[in-house]
Every structure is written in structure tokens, then in C-alpha cells.
Coordinates of C-alpha atoms in Angstrom, one line a residue:
M223 CA 33.5 19.2 -39.3
T224 CA 33.3 23.0 -39.5
A225 CA 30.4 25.0 -40.8
K226 CA 32.4 25.8 -44.0
T227 CA 33.0 22.1 -44.7
R228 CA 29.3 21.4 -44.1
I229 CA 28.3 24.1 -46.5
L230 CA 30.6 22.7 -49.2
V231 CA 29.3 19.1 -48.6
S232 CA 25.7 20.4 -48.7
L233 CA 26.4 22.1 -52.0
A234 CA 28.0 18.9 -53.4
W235 CA 25.0 16.8 -52.2
F236 CA 22.5 19.2 -53.8
V237 CA 24.4 19.1 -57.1
L238 CA 24.5 15.3 -57.0
V239 CA 20.8 15.1 -56.3
I240 CA 20.0 17.5 -59.2
A241 CA 22.3 15.6 -61.5
I242 CA 20.5 12.3 -60.7
G243 CA 17.2 14.1 -61.2
V244 CA 18.2 15.4 -64.7
G245 CA 19.5 12.0 -65.6
G246 CA 16.3 10.3 -64.5
V247 CA 14.2 12.7 -66.5
F248 CA 16.2 12.0 -69.7
W249 CA 16.0 8.3 -69.0
N250 CA 12.3 8.6 -68.4
Q251 CA 11.7 10.5 -71.7
S252 CA 13.7 8.1 -73.8
D253 CA 12.4 4.9 -72.2
T254 CA 8.7 5.4 -72.3
S255 CA 6.4 6.6 -75.1
D256 CA 3.2 6.8 -73.1
S257 CA 2.5 10.3 -71.7
Q258 CA 0.6 9.0 -68.7
E259 CA 3.4 6.6 -67.8
R260 CA 6.0 9.4 -68.1
T261 CA 4.0 11.6 -65.8
R262 CA 3.6 8.9 -63.2
R263 CA 7.4 8.0 -63.3
A264 CA 8.4 11.7 -63.2
G265 CA 6.2 12.1 -60.0
I266 CA 7.8 9.1 -58.4
L267 CA 11.3 10.3 -59.3
G268 CA 10.6 13.8 -57.9
T269 CA 9.2 12.5 -54.7
G270 CA 12.1 10.1 -54.2
L271 CA 14.8 12.6 -55.0
G272 CA 13.1 15.2 -52.7
C273 CA 13.1 12.7 -49.8
L274 CA 16.7 11.6 -50.6
G275 CA 17.9 15.2 -50.7
G276 CA 16.1 16.2 -47.5
I277 CA 17.3 13.2 -45.5
G278 CA 20.9 13.7 -46.7
L279 CA 20.9 17.3 -45.7
G280 CA 19.2 16.5 -42.4
V281 CA 21.8 13.8 -41.6
L282 CA 24.5 16.4 -42.3
W283 CA 23.1 19.4 -40.4
M284 CA 21.1 18.0 -37.5
P285 CA 24.2 17.0 -35.4
Y286 CA 25.6 20.4 -35.9
A287 CA 22.3 22.1 -34.9
Y288 CA 22.1 19.8 -31.8
R289 CA 25.6 20.7 -30.6
L290 CA 25.0 24.4 -31.2
G291 CA 21.7 24.3 -29.4
R292 CA 23.2 22.5 -26.5
K293 CA 25.9 25.1 -26.2
K294 CA 23.4 28.0 -26.3
R295 CA 21.2 26.3 -23.7
A296 CA 24.3 25.9 -21.4
E297 CA 25.2 29.5 -21.8
R298 CA 21.7 30.6 -21.1
E299 CA 21.5 28.5 -17.9
Q300 CA 24.9 29.8 -16.8
A301 CA 23.8 33.4 -17.3
A302 CA 20.5 32.7 -15.4
G303 CA 22.6 31.2 -12.6
K304 CA 24.8 34.3 -12.4
Q305 CA 21.7 36.6 -12.4
S306 CA 20.2 34.5 -9.6
D307 CA 23.5 34.7 -7.6
N308 CA 23.7 38.5 -8.1
N309 CA 20.1 38.9 -6.8
R310 CA 20.8 36.9 -3.7
R311 CA 24.1 38.8 -3.0
S312 CA 22.5 42.2 -3.4
G313 CA 19.6 41.5 -1.2
K314 CA 17.1 42.7 -3.7
K315 CA 13.9 41.0 -4.2
L316 CA 12.8 39.8 -7.6
S317 CA 10.3 41.9 -9.5
A318 CA 7.5 39.5 -8.6
G319 CA 8.1 40.3 -4.9
R320 CA 7.9 44.1 -5.3
K321 CA 4.9 46.0 -4.2
R322 CA 2.5 47.2 -6.8
R323 CA 3.0 50.8 -7.9
K324 CA 0.1 53.0 -6.8
G325 CA -1.6 55.2 -9.3
K326 CA -3.3 54.8 -12.6
V327 CA -3.1 51.4 -14.2
G328 CA -4.6 50.7 -17.6
S329 CA -7.2 53.0 -19.2
R330 CA -8.5 56.2 -17.7
S331 CA -11.9 54.7 -16.9
R332 CA -10.3 52.0 -14.9
G333 CA -8.3 54.5 -12.8
R334 CA -11.4 56.4 -11.9
R335 CA -13.4 53.4 -10.6
K336 CA -14.0 53.2 -6.9

């Protein structure tokens, strides 16, 4: 599934969840006459639809994110391997192995200490 298809399916899922929510609110308003009961049911409906929408979008996008992350990690490891090979071939030491530069380091007062 391409990113474009995932976006369209996400949009359709979002519209479906909103439609269910609107229908649930209308049903809630027509079914109960008690204000406290309506408020309680509306809270339950909102919580349920929020979880349903989030889980649905997660199921849709998490495999894509996993594949994309795995690809990026492989590219990063490959680039790090090439950099390591280049360092070995050139005979250069890594920056951690270089000698410390002489001269002032840090603030002026620190450079004057003896």
C-alpha cells in the first residue's frame, strides 16, 4: 500500500468515525430525557470513538512507519560502515585519537591558570 492510498484510507476512516459519532449524539439526544444520563453517555461515546479512531489509524500507519524506520536505519548503518572503511584506508586516526590542541580552551580565566 502506497502512502497516497494510506492517506485516502485514513481520511475515509476519520470520516466514518465522525459519522458514527454524529449519529451516536443524535441517538443519545432522542433516546434519553435526563440531562445527567445524556452527559454520561456522551462521555462514553466520545471515549470509545476516540479509542476506535486511534487504534484504526495506528493499525494503518504503524507497519508503514516500521518499514520506513528499518530502511532509514539500514541506510545509516551502511553510511557509517563506509565512513569507517574510508578512515581505515586513509590511515587517519579518528578525532578521539588526535592530540589536544594547545592554547586557550574555555574562558579567559581558565586559560591563565597555572
